[in-house]
Amino acid sequence: IIESDYGTINWTTGLIRAKGISKPVKKGIADIDEDEPIVESAMDNARGNLFEILKSIWLSGRSASEKGESLKQPDQIYIAKLRKKTVGVKKVHIHSIVEQKVELYLETSIYGDFLESVLPSEIGEVPDIELVEPENREEQRTNDTALENNQFKADTISITNRDQRYTGIVVDARSLGFKPVICPVIVSEQGQEIYSPLFISRKYAVERGICSYICSPDPEVISKRAGNNPVIIKALRKDADSNHSIVISMSDADRVQKIAERHIFMKGCGVVILVSP
């Protein structure tokens, strides 16, 4: 959960809460009707804060707010889409009166229409792929288990179903200072894309986001996104020129590329990224 003066973003659930505070009032909370101008004043403030939150979200390497005065026309279109998103938010929670001011919250989701409007055009619909089992699958499972046991000791993700197909990817990026972005990319040390928009089906990306971010390796939370048998990878570093690329070792990149079912869970965005709080 990322907190700011404007509200919060829950990168695990995709929920945004924007705070709104009205001008001073002289009524008690029981006397205020949700249709009164004073509530609309707080709503307007919340919509403005929601816009600031949406601008702060990193689509890839930079956020809309960081592009400043150098916005090009495509970026102006993106900003217009953010404005439109704030107008359509209806869910209101009147929280309290603070110093004779109405305080309320608007809630909306990153998923759905927002992602549909801002996701890169290269994220299309990926066709179904026929799964062909590799001949050396048992050897691959043995090597994978040994690698993962060596990587995760004190803070362990429990994976026991090595006789089953892999169901997703878990990338541990907690040591990198990696900031959540809508479109993360996983690359090898040589720059080869292991997970990127080219592997993702737009339908699933819009419904659930390209990945899920969590701060601790809770197996129950991980299984909801990456299934009960994910491949586990330790990130090496983030790209020096941008925040949105996570670099993994050549050996881990090779492991992932040898997984026959990788295109299935990548298409469905079955990826979890562990980040520091």
Coordinates of C-alpha atoms in Angstrom, one line a residue:
I1 CA 0.0 0.0 0.0
I2 CA 1.5 3.3 -1.1
E3 CA 0.3 6.3 1.0
S4 CA 0.4 10.0 0.0
D5 CA -1.3 13.2 1.0
Y6 CA -3.9 12.5 -1.7
G7 CA -4.9 8.9 -0.5
T8 CA -3.6 5.4 -1.0
I9 CA -2.9 2.8 -3.8
N10 CA -3.1 -0.9 -2.9
W11 CA -0.9 -2.5 -5.5
T12 CA -2.0 -6.0 -4.4
T13 CA -5.7 -5.5 -4.8
G14 CA -5.6 -2.6 -7.3
L15 CA -7.8 -0.4 -5.1
I16 CA -7.3 3.4 -5.0
R17 CA -8.8 5.5 -2.2
A18 CA -8.7 9.3 -2.7
K19 CA -9.4 11.6 0.3
G20 CA -11.6 14.6 0.0
I21 CA -12.2 17.4 2.5
S22 CA -14.8 20.1 2.2
K23 CA -14.8 23.7 3.2
P24 CA -15.8 24.4 6.9
V25 CA -19.4 23.7 7.8
K26 CA -21.5 24.4 10.9
K27 CA -23.6 21.3 10.9
G28 CA -23.2 18.0 12.8
I29 CA -22.5 14.8 10.9
A30 CA -26.1 13.6 11.4
D31 CA -27.5 16.7 9.8
I32 CA -25.6 16.3 6.5
D33 CA -27.3 14.9 3.5
E34 CA -25.3 13.2 0.8
D35 CA -26.9 15.5 -1.8
E36 CA -25.9 18.7 -0.1
P37 CA -23.4 21.1 -1.7
I38 CA -21.0 20.6 1.2
V39 CA -20.6 16.9 0.3
E40 CA -20.2 17.8 -3.4
S41 CA -17.4 20.2 -2.3
A42 CA -15.6 17.3 -0.6
M43 CA -16.3 15.1 -3.7
D44 CA -14.6 17.7 -5.9
N45 CA -11.6 17.8 -3.6
A46 CA -11.5 14.0 -3.7
R47 CA -11.7 13.9 -7.5
G48 CA -8.8 16.3 -7.7
N49 CA -6.8 14.1 -5.3
L50 CA -7.7 11.0 -7.3
F51 CA -6.4 12.7 -10.4
E52 CA -3.1 13.4 -8.6
I53 CA -2.9 9.7 -7.5
L54 CA -3.5 8.5 -11.1
K55 CA -0.9 10.9 -12.4
S56 CA 1.7 9.5 -9.9
I57 CA 1.2 5.9 -11.1
W58 CA 4.1 4.8 -13.2
L59 CA 2.8 3.3 -16.4
S60 CA 6.3 2.1 -17.3
G61 CA 9.5 4.0 -16.6
R62 CA 8.0 7.3 -15.7
S63 CA 4.8 8.7 -14.3
A64 CA 2.5 11.2 -16.0
S65 CA 3.3 13.9 -13.3
E66 CA 7.1 13.5 -13.8
K67 CA 6.9 14.4 -17.5
G68 CA 6.1 17.9 -16.5
E69 CA 6.0 20.7 -19.1
S70 CA 7.5 18.5 -21.8
L71 CA 4.3 16.5 -22.4
K72 CA 3.9 15.4 -26.0
Q73 CA 0.5 15.0 -27.7
P74 CA 0.1 11.3 -26.8
D75 CA 0.8 12.1 -23.2
Q76 CA -1.8 14.9 -23.3
I77 CA -4.3 12.2 -24.4
Y78 CA -3.2 10.0 -21.5
I79 CA -3.8 12.9 -19.1
A80 CA -7.3 13.4 -20.6
K81 CA -8.1 9.8 -19.9
L82 CA -7.1 10.2 -16.3
R83 CA -9.4 13.2 -16.0
K84 CA -12.3 11.2 -17.4
K85 CA -11.6 8.4 -14.9
T86 CA -12.0 10.8 -12.0
V87 CA -15.4 12.0 -13.2
G88 CA -17.0 8.6 -13.3
V89 CA -16.1 7.6 -9.7
K90 CA -19.3 7.4 -7.6
K91 CA -18.5 5.3 -4.5
V92 CA -18.5 7.6 -1.5
H93 CA -17.7 6.9 2.2
I94 CA -18.4 9.8 4.5
H95 CA -15.7 9.3 7.1
S96 CA -16.1 12.0 9.7
I97 CA -16.1 15.8 10.4
V98 CA -12.7 17.1 11.2
E99 CA -12.5 20.7 12.4
Q100 CA -16.0 21.3 11.0
K101 CA -15.1 19.9 7.6
V102 CA -16.6 16.9 5.9
E103 CA -14.0 14.2 5.1
L104 CA -14.9 11.4 2.7
Y105 CA -13.2 8.9 0.4
L106 CA -13.7 7.9 -3.2
E107 CA -12.8 4.4 -4.1
T108 CA -12.0 3.0 -7.6
S109 CA -9.9 0.3 -9.1
I110 CA -6.8 0.4 -11.3
Y111 CA -8.3 -2.6 -13.2
G112 CA -11.0 -2.5 -15.8
D113 CA -11.7 0.7 -17.8
F114 CA -8.6 2.5 -16.5
L115 CA -6.2 -0.2 -17.6
E116 CA -8.1 -0.6 -20.9
S117 CA -7.5 3.1 -21.6
V118 CA -3.9 3.3 -20.7
L119 CA -2.3 0.0 -21.5
P120 CA 0.2 0.0 -24.4
S121 CA -1.2 -0.9 -27.8
E122 CA 1.3 -3.8 -28.1
I123 CA -0.7 -5.7 -25.5
G124 CA -3.1 -7.5 -27.7
E125 CA -4.9 -10.9 -27.6
V126 CA -2.5 -13.8 -27.4
P127 CA -3.7 -16.9 -29.2
D128 CA -4.0 -20.3 -27.4
I129 CA -0.8 -22.3 -27.5
E130 CA -0.6 -26.1 -27.6
L131 CA 1.5 -27.4 -24.7
V132 CA 4.3 -29.8 -25.5
E133 CA 6.0 -31.5 -22.6
P134 CA 9.9 -31.4 -22.7
E135 CA 11.7 -34.7 -22.6
N136 CA 13.9 -33.7 -19.6
R137 CA 11.1 -32.5 -17.4
E138 CA 12.1 -34.5 -14.3
E139 CA 15.6 -33.3 -14.5
Q140 CA 14.4 -29.7 -14.8
R141 CA 12.2 -30.1 -11.7
T142 CA 15.1 -31.5 -9.7
N143 CA 17.4 -28.6 -10.7
D144 CA 14.7 -26.0 -10.0
T145 CA 14.0 -27.3 -6.5
A146 CA 17.6 -27.2 -5.6
L147 CA 18.0 -23.7 -6.9
E148 CA 14.9 -22.4 -5.0
N149 CA 15.8 -24.1 -1.8
N150 CA 19.2 -22.3 -2.0
Q151 CA 17.6 -18.9 -2.6
F152 CA 14.9 -18.9 0.0
K153 CA 15.9 -19.8 3.6
A154 CA 14.6 -17.6 6.4
D155 CA 11.8 -16.1 4.4
T156 CA 10.5 -19.2 2.7
I157 CA 7.8 -19.7 0.1
S158 CA 6.5 -23.3 0.5
I159 CA 6.3 -25.1 -2.8
T160 CA 5.7 -28.8 -2.8
N161 CA 4.0 -29.8 -6.0
R162 CA 7.1 -30.4 -8.2
D163 CA 5.3 -33.2 -10.0
Q164 CA 2.8 -30.7 -11.4
R165 CA 3.1 -28.1 -14.1
Y166 CA 4.3 -24.7 -13.2
T167 CA 1.4 -22.2 -12.7
G168 CA 3.2 -18.8 -12.5
I169 CA 6.3 -16.8 -11.6
V170 CA 7.3 -15.2 -8.3
V171 CA 10.1 -12.6 -8.6
D172 CA 11.8 -11.5 -5.4
A173 CA 12.8 -7.9 -6.0
R174 CA 12.7 -6.8 -2.3
S175 CA 16.4 -5.8 -2.3
L176 CA 16.2 -3.5 -5.4
G177 CA 14.0 -0.6 -4.2
F178 CA 11.8 -1.4 -7.1
K179 CA 8.7 0.8 -7.3
P180 CA 5.4 -0.7 -8.6
V181 CA 4.5 0.2 -12.2
I182 CA 1.6 -0.9 -14.4
C183 CA 3.8 -2.4 -17.1
P184 CA 6.9 -4.1 -15.5
V185 CA 9.3 -6.0 -17.7
I186 CA 11.5 -8.9 -16.7
V187 CA 14.7 -9.3 -18.7
S188 CA 17.8 -11.4 -18.7
E189 CA 21.3 -10.0 -18.0
Q190 CA 21.7 -9.8 -21.8
G191 CA 18.6 -7.8 -22.2
Q192 CA 16.3 -10.5 -23.6
E193 CA 12.7 -10.0 -22.6
I194 CA 11.4 -12.9 -20.4
Y195 CA 8.1 -11.3 -19.5
S196 CA 6.8 -8.3 -21.3
P197 CA 3.6 -6.9 -23.0
L198 CA 4.4 -9.3 -26.0
F199 CA 3.6 -12.3 -23.8
I200 CA 0.4 -10.9 -22.2
S201 CA -3.3 -11.2 -23.3
R202 CA -5.0 -7.8 -23.1
K203 CA -8.1 -9.4 -21.7
Y204 CA -6.4 -10.7 -18.6
A205 CA -4.2 -7.6 -18.2
V206 CA -7.3 -5.4 -18.1
E207 CA -9.1 -7.7 -15.7
R208 CA -6.4 -8.3 -13.1
G209 CA -3.3 -6.2 -14.1
I210 CA -0.1 -7.3 -15.6
C211 CA 1.2 -8.6 -12.2
S212 CA 0.5 -8.4 -8.5
Y213 CA 2.8 -6.7 -6.0
I214 CA 3.2 -8.0 -2.4
C215 CA 5.6 -7.2 0.4
S216 CA 5.9 -10.7 2.0
P217 CA 5.8 -14.2 0.5
D218 CA 2.4 -15.3 1.8
P219 CA 1.7 -18.7 0.1
E220 CA -2.0 -18.1 0.2
V221 CA -1.8 -14.7 -1.4
I222 CA 0.7 -15.9 -4.0
S223 CA -1.5 -18.9 -5.0
K224 CA -4.4 -16.6 -5.8
R225 CA -2.3 -15.0 -8.5
A226 CA 0.5 -17.4 -9.5
G227 CA -1.2 -20.7 -8.6
N228 CA 0.1 -23.3 -6.2
N229 CA 3.2 -24.2 -8.1
P230 CA 5.1 -21.1 -9.3
V231 CA 8.7 -20.9 -10.4
I232 CA 10.6 -18.7 -7.9
I233 CA 13.3 -16.3 -9.1
K234 CA 15.6 -13.9 -7.3
A235 CA 16.0 -10.6 -9.1
L236 CA 19.5 -9.3 -9.6
R237 CA 18.9 -5.6 -10.1
K238 CA 16.6 -3.1 -11.8
D239 CA 17.5 -1.4 -15.1
A240 CA 19.8 1.5 -14.6
D241 CA 17.9 3.7 -17.1
S242 CA 14.4 3.1 -15.9
N243 CA 12.4 1.7 -13.0
H244 CA 10.2 -0.7 -14.9
S245 CA 12.7 -3.4 -15.9
I246 CA 13.8 -6.2 -13.5
V247 CA 17.0 -8.0 -14.4
I248 CA 17.3 -11.7 -13.6
S249 CA 20.4 -14.0 -14.1
M250 CA 21.0 -15.9 -17.3
S251 CA 20.5 -19.2 -15.5
D252 CA 17.1 -18.2 -14.2
A253 CA 16.2 -16.8 -17.6
D254 CA 17.1 -20.1 -19.1
R255 CA 15.0 -22.0 -16.5
V256 CA 12.0 -19.9 -17.4
Q257 CA 12.4 -20.4 -21.1
K258 CA 12.6 -24.1 -20.7
I259 CA 9.2 -24.2 -19.0
A260 CA 6.8 -25.5 -21.6
E261 CA 3.7 -24.0 -19.9
R262 CA 5.2 -20.5 -19.4
H263 CA 3.2 -19.0 -22.3
I264 CA 0.0 -20.2 -20.6
F265 CA 0.6 -18.5 -17.3
M266 CA 2.2 -15.5 -18.8
K267 CA -0.8 -15.0 -21.1
G268 CA -3.0 -14.9 -18.0
C269 CA -0.6 -12.5 -16.1
G270 CA 0.2 -15.2 -13.5
V271 CA 3.1 -13.1 -12.1
V272 CA 3.8 -11.9 -8.5
I273 CA 6.6 -9.4 -7.7
L274 CA 7.9 -9.1 -4.2
V275 CA 8.8 -5.5 -3.3
S276 CA 10.0 -3.8 -0.1
P277 CA 7.4 -1.9 1.9

